[in-house]
PDB file of C-alpha atoms in Angstrom:
ATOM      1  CA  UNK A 234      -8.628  -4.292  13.919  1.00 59.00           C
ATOM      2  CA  UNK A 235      -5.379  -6.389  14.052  1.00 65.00           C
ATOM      3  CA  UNK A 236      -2.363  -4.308  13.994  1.00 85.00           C
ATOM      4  CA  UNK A 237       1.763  -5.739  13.414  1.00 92.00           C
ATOM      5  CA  UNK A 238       4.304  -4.130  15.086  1.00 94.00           C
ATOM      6  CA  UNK A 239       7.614  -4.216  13.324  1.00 96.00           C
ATOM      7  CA  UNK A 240      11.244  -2.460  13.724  1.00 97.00           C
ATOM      8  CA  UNK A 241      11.956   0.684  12.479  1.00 96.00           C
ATOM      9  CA  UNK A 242      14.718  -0.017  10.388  1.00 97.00           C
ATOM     10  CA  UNK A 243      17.302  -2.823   9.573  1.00 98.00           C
ATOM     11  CA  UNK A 244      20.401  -3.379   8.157  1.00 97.00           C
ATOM     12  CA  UNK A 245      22.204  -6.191   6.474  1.00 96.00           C
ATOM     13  CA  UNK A 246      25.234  -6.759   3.983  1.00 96.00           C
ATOM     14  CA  UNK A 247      25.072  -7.230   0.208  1.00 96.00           C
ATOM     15  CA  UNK A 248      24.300 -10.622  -1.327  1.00 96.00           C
ATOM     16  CA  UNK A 249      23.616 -12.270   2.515  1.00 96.00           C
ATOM     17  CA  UNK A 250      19.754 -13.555   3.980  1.00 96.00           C
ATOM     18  CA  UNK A 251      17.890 -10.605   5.562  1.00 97.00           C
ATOM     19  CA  UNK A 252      14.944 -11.703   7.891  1.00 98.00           C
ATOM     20  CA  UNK A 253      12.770  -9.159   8.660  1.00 98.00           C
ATOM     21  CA  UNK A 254      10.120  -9.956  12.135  1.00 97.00           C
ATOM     22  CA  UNK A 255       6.847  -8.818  12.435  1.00 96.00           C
ATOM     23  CA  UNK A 256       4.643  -9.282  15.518  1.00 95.00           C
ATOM     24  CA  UNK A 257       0.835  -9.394  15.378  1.00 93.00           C
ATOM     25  CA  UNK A 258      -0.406 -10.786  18.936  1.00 92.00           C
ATOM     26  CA  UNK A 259      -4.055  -9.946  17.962  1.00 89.00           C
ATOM     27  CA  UNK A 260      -4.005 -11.857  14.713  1.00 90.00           C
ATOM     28  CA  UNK A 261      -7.712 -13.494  14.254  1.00 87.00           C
ATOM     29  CA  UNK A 262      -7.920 -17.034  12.421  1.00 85.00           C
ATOM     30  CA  UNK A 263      -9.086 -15.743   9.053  1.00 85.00           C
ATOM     31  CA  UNK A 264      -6.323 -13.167   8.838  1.00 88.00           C
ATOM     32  CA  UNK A 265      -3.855 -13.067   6.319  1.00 90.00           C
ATOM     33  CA  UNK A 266      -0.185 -11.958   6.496  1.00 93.00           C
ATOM     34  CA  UNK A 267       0.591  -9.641   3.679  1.00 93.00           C
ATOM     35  CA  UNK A 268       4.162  -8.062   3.165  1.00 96.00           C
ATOM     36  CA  UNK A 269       4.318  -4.990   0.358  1.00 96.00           C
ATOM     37  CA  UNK A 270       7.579  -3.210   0.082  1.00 97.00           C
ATOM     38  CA  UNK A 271       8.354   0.305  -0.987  1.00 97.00           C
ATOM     39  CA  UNK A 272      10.818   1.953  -2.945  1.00 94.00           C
ATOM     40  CA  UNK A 273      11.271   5.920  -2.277  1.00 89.00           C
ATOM     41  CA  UNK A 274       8.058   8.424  -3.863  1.00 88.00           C
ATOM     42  CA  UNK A 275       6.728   5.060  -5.655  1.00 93.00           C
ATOM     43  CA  UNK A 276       3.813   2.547  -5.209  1.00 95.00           C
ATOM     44  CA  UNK A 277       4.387  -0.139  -2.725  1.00 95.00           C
ATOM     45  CA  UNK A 278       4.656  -3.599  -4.698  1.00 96.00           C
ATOM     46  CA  UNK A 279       3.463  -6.748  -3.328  1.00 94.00           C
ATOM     47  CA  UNK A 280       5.981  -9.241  -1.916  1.00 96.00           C
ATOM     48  CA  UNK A 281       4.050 -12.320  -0.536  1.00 96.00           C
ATOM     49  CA  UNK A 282       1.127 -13.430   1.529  1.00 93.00           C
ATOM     50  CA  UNK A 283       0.277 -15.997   3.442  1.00 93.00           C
ATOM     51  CA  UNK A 284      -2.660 -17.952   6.103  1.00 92.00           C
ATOM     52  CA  UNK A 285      -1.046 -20.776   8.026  1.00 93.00           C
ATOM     53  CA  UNK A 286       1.979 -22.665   6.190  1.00 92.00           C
ATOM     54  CA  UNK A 287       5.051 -21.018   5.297  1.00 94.00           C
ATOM     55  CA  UNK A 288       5.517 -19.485   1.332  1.00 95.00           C
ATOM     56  CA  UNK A 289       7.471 -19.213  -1.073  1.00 96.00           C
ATOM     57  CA  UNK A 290       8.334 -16.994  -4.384  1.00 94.00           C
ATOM     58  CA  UNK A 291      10.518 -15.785  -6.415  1.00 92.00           C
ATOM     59  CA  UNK A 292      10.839 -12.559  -4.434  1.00 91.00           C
ATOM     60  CA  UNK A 293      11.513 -13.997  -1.173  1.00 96.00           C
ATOM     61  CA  UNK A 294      10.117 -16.435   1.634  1.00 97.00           C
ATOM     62  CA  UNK A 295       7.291 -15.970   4.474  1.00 98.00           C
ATOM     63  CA  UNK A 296       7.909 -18.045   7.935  1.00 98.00           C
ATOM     64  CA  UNK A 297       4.960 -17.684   9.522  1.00 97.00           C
ATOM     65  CA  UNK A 298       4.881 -19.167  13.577  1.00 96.00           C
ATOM     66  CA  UNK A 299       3.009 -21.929  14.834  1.00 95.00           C
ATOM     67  CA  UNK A 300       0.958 -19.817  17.054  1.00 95.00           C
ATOM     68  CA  UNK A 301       0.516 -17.087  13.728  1.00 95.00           C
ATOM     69  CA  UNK A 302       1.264 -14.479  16.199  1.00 95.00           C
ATOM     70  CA  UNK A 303       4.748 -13.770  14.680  1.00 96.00           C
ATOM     71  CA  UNK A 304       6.104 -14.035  11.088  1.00 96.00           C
ATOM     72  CA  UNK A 305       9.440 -13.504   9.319  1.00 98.00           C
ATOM     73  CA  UNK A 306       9.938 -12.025   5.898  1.00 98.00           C
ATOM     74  CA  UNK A 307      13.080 -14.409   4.374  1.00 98.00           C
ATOM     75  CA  UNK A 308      15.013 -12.507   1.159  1.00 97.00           C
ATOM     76  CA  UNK A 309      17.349 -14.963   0.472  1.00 94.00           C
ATOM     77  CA  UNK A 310      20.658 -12.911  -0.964  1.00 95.00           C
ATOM     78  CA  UNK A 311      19.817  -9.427  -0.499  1.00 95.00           C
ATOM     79  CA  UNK A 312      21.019  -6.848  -3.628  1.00 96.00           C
ATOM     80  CA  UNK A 313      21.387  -3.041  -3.438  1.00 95.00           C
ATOM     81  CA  UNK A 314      17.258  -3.004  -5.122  1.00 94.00           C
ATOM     82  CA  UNK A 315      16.415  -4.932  -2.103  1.00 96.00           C
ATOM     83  CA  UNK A 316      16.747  -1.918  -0.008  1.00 97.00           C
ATOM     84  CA  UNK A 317      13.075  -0.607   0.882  1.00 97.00           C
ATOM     85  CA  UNK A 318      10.304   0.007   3.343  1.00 97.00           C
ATOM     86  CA  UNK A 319       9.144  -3.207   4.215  1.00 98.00           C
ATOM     87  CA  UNK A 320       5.167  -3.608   5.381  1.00 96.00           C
ATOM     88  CA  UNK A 321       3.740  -6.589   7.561  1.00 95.00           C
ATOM     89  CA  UNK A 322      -0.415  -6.115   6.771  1.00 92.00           C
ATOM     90  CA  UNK A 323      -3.005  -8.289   8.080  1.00 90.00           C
ATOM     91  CA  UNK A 324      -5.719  -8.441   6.131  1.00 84.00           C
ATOM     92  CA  UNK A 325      -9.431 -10.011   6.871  1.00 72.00           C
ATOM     93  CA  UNK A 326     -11.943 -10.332   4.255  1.00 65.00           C
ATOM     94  CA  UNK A 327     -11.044  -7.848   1.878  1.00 66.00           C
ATOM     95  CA  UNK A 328      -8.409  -5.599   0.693  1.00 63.00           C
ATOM     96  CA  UNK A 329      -9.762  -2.135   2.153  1.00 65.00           C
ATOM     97  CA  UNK A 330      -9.630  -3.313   5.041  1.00 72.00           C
ATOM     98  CA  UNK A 331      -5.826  -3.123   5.327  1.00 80.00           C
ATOM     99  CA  UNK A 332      -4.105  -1.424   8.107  1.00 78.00           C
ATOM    100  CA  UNK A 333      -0.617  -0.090   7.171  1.00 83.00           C
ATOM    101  CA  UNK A 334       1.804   0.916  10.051  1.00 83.00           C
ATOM    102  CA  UNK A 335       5.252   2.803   9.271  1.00 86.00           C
ATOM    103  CA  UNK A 336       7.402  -0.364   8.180  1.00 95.00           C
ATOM    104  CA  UNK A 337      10.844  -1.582   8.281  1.00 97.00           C
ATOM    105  CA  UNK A 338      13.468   0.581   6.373  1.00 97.00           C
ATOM    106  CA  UNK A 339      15.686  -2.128   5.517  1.00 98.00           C
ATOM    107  CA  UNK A 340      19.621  -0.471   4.645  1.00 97.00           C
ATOM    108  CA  UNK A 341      21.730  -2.580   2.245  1.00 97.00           C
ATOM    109  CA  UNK A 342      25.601  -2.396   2.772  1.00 96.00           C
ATOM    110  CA  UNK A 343      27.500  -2.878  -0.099  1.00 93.00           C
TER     111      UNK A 343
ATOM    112  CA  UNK B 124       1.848  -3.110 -20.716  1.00 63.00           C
ATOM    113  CA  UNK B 125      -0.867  -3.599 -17.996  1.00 71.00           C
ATOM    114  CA  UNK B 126      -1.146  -1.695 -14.949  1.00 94.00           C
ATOM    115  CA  UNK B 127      -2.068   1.856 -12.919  1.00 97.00           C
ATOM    116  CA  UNK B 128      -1.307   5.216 -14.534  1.00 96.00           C
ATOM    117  CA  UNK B 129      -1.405   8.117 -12.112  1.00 97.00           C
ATOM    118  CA  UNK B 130      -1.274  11.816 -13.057  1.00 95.00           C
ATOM    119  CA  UNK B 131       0.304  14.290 -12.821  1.00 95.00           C
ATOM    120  CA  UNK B 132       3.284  12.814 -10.721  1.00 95.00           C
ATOM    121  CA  UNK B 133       4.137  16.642  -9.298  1.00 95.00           C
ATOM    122  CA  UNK B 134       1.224  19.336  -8.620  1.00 94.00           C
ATOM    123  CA  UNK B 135       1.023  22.191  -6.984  1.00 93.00           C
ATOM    124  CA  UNK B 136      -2.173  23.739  -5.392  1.00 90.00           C
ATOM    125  CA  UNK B 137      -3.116  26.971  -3.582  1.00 90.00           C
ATOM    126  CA  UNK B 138      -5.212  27.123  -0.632  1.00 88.00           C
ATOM    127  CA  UNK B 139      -8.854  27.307  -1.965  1.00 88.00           C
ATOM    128  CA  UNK B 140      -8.824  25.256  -4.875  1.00 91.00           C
ATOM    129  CA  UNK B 141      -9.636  22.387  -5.884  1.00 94.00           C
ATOM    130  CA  UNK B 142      -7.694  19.588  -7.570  1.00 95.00           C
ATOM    131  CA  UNK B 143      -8.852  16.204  -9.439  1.00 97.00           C
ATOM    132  CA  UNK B 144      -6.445  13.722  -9.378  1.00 97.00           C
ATOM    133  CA  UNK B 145      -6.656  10.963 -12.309  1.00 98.00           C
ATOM    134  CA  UNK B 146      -6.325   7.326 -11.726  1.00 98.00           C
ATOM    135  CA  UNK B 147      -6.910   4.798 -14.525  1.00 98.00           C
ATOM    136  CA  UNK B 148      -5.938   1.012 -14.862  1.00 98.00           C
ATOM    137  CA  UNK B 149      -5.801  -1.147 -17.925  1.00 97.00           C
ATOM    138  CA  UNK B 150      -5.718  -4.478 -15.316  1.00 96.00           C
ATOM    139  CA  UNK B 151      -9.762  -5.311 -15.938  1.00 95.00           C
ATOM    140  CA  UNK B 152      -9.466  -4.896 -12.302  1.00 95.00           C
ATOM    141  CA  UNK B 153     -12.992  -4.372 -10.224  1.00 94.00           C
ATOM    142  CA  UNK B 154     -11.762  -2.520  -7.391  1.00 93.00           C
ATOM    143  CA  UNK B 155     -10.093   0.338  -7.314  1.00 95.00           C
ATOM    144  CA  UNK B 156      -8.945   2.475  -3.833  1.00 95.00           C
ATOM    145  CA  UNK B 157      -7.480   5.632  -3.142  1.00 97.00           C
ATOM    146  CA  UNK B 158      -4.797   6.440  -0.269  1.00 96.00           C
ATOM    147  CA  UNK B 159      -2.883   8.895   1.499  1.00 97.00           C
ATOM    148  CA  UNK B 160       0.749   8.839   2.670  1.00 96.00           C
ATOM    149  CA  UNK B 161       2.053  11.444   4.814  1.00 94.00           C
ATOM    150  CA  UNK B 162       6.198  11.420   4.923  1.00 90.00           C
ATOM    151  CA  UNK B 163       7.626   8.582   7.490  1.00 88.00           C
ATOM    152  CA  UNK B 164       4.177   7.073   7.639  1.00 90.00           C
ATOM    153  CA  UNK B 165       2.111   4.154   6.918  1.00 91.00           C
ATOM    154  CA  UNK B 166      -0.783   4.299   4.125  1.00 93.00           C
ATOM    155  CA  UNK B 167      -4.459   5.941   5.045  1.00 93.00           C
ATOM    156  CA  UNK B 168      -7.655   4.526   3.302  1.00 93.00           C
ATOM    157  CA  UNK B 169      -9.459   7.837   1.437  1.00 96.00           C
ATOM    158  CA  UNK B 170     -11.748   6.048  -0.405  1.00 96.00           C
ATOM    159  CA  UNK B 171     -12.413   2.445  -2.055  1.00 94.00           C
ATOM    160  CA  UNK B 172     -15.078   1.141  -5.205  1.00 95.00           C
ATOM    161  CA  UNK B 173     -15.422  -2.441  -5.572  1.00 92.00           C
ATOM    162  CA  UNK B 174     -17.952  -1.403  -8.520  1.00 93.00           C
ATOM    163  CA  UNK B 175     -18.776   0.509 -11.066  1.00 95.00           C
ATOM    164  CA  UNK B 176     -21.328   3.291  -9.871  1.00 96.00           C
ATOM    165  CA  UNK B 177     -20.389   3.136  -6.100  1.00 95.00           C
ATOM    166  CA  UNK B 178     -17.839   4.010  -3.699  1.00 96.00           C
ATOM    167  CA  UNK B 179     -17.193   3.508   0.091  1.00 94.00           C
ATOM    168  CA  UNK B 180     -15.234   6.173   2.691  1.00 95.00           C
ATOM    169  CA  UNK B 181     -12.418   4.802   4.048  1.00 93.00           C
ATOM    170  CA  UNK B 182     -10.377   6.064   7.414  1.00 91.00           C
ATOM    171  CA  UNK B 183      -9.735   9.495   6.028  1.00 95.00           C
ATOM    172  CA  UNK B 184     -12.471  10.618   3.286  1.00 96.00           C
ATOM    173  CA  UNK B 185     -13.108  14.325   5.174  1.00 96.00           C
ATOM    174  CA  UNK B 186     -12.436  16.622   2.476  1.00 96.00           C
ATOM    175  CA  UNK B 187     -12.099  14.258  -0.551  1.00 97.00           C
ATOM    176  CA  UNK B 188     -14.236  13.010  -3.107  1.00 97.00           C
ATOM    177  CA  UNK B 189     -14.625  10.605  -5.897  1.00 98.00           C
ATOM    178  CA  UNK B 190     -16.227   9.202  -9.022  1.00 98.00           C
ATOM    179  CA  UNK B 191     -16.646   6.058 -10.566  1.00 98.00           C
ATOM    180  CA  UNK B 192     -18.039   6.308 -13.740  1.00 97.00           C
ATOM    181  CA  UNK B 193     -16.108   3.891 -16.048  1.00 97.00           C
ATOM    182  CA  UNK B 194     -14.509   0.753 -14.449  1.00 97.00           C
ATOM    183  CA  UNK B 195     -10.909   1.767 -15.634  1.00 97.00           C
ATOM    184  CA  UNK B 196     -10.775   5.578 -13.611  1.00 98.00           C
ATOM    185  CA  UNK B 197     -11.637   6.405 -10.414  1.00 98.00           C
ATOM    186  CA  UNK B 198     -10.521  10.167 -10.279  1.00 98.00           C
ATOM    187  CA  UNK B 199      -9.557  11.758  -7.036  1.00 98.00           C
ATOM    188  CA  UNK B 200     -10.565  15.559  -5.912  1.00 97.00           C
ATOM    189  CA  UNK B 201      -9.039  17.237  -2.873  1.00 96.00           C
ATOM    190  CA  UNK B 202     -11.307  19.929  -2.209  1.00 94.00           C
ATOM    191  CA  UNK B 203     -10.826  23.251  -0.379  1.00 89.00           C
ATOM    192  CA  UNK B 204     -12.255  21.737   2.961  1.00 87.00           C
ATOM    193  CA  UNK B 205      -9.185  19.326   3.263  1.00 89.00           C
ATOM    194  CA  UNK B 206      -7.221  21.229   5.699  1.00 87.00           C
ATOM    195  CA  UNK B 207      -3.990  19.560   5.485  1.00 91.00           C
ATOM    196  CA  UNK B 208      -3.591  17.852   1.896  1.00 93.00           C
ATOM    197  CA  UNK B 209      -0.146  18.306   1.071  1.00 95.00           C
ATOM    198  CA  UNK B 210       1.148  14.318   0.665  1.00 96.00           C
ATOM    199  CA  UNK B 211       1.570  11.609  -1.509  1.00 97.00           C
ATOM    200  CA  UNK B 212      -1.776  10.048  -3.111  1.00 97.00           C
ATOM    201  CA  UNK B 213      -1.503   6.550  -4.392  1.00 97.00           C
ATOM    202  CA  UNK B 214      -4.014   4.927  -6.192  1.00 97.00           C
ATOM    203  CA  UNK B 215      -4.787   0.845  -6.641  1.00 95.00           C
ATOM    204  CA  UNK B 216      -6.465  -1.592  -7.676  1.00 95.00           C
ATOM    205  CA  UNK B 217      -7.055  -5.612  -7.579  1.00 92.00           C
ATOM    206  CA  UNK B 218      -9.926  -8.294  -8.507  1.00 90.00           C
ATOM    207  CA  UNK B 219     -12.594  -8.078  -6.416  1.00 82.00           C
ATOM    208  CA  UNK B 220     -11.834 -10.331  -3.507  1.00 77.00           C
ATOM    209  CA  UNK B 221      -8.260 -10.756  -4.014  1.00 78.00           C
ATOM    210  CA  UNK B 222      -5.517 -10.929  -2.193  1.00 80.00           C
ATOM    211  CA  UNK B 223      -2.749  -8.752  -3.691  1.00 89.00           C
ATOM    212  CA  UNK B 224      -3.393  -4.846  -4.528  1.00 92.00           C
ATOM    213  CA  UNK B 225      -1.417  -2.976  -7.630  1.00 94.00           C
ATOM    214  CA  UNK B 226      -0.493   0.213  -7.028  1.00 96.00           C
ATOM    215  CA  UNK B 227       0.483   3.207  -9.009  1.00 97.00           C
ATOM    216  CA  UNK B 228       2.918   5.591  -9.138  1.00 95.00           C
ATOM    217  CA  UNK B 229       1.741   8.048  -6.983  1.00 96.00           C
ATOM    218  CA  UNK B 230       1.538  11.999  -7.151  1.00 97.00           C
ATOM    219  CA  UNK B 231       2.165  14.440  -4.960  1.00 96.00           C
ATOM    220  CA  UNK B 232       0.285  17.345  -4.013  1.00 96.00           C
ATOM    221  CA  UNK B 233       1.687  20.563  -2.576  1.00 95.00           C
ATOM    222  CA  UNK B 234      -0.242  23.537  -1.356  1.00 90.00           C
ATOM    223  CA  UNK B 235       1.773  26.721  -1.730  1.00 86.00           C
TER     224      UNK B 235
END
C-alpha cells in the first residue's frame, strides 16, 4: 500500500497562507490524495481531495505535482480554528482502504 | 441535523468485560467503518460494512466485533480478548464508493 510521509508539526502566524507538504513517492495512477484534519478528542473532518489537477474549496486549496509524487495542502489566511492535525491519505478504490500516518500538528501564532 | 452519533463519549471498563459501543448515522449512508486511535497516532481500520448484513476485518479486528443489523448502527464490542483497548474509537460512514468519510465524535474507552 502507498504510504505519505509528512512533518511532524508546523507553525505559522495568524491570518497568513500555511502550506502544508506531503510526500508519497509510491503513489499508483488511480490513487487519490485525501487531506482530513483533526481537532483534539474529535472526529477528523474532511478537507479536500484530489487525482491529477489542482483543487479548490472553501476550506482551502490542494497543489498537487506534476509527477503526483508530492502535494501541498494551501489554507489561504490561517485563523486560531485552523490549528489541527493535518492528514495526507491516499486512497485506491475505496474508502477502507485508507492508510492514516501520524499527521502534521499545525501551531497557529496569534 | 444529519450526521454520526457516537456513545457514550467517556467509558470506563475493567479487565474482563465486555463493552458495546453504539454508532448510528442519520446520513442514508451505506457504509459504515469502525477505527482505533491510540494517542500521537494515525487511525487503525477495526472493522468496515459496505452493507447491510455483512462486515469485513480491517488491520486490527483481533479482539473486536460487530453487527450490522439495521443500515443506520453498526455497534462496536471490545471483548475481554482485546489485550490493550484503552483508546479512542471513532466511527464513520460515507456512500458506498465515495470519496469523503464522516466521522463521529468519538469515545473513549479506559480499562481501570
Amino acid at each position: 500500500d502507498a504510504k505519505t510521509t509528512q512533518p511532524n508539526s508546523m507553525e505559522s502566524n495568524e491570518e497568513e497562507p500555511v502550506h502544508l507538504p506531503c510526500n508519497h513517492s509510491t503513489i499508483s495512477g488511480t490513487d487519490y490524495i485525501h487531506w482530513y484534519r483533526q481537532l483534539p478528542s474529535q472526529g477528523p473532518e474532511y478537507v479536500i481531495h484530489g487525482l491529477t489537477s489542482n483543487v479548490n474549496n472553501r476550506m482551502a486549496s490542494l497543489a498537487i505535482a506534476e509527477d503526483r509524487k508530492s502535494s501541498t495542502l494551501i489554507l489561504h489566511r490561517a485563523t486560531l480554528r485552523d490549528a489541527a492535525v493535518y492528514y495526507c491519505i491516499l486512497s485506491r478504490d475505496s474508502n477502507y482502504q485508507l492508510i492514516w500516518g501520524a499527521g502534521t500538528k499545525l501551531i497557529i501564532k496569534p | 441535523d444529519g450526521g454520526i452519533t457516537q456513545s457514550p463519549k467517556y467509558l470506563f471498563r475493567k479487565e474482563g468485560q465486555n463493552v458495546t459501543l453504539s454508532c448510528e448515522q442519520n446520513l442514508n449512508h451505506d457504509a459504515m467503518y469502525w477505527y482505533r486511535q491510540d494517542p500521537g497516532q494515525g487511525l487503525r481500520l477495526i472493522y468496515y460494512s459496505q452493507i447491510v448484513n455483512d462486515f469485513q476485518k480491517g488491520d486490527i479486528a483481533e479482539g473486536y466485533s460487530v453487527s450490522r443489523e439495521k443500515k443506520e448502527s453498526f455497534p462496536l464490542t471490545v471483548t475481554s480478548a482485546q489485550k490493550n483497548p484503552t483508546a479512542f474509537y471513532l466511527c464513520a460512514s460515507s456512500i458506498a464508493g465515495g470519496n469523503t468519510i464522516y466521522f463521529g465524535e468519538g469515545s473513549w474507552l479506559t480499562v481501570v
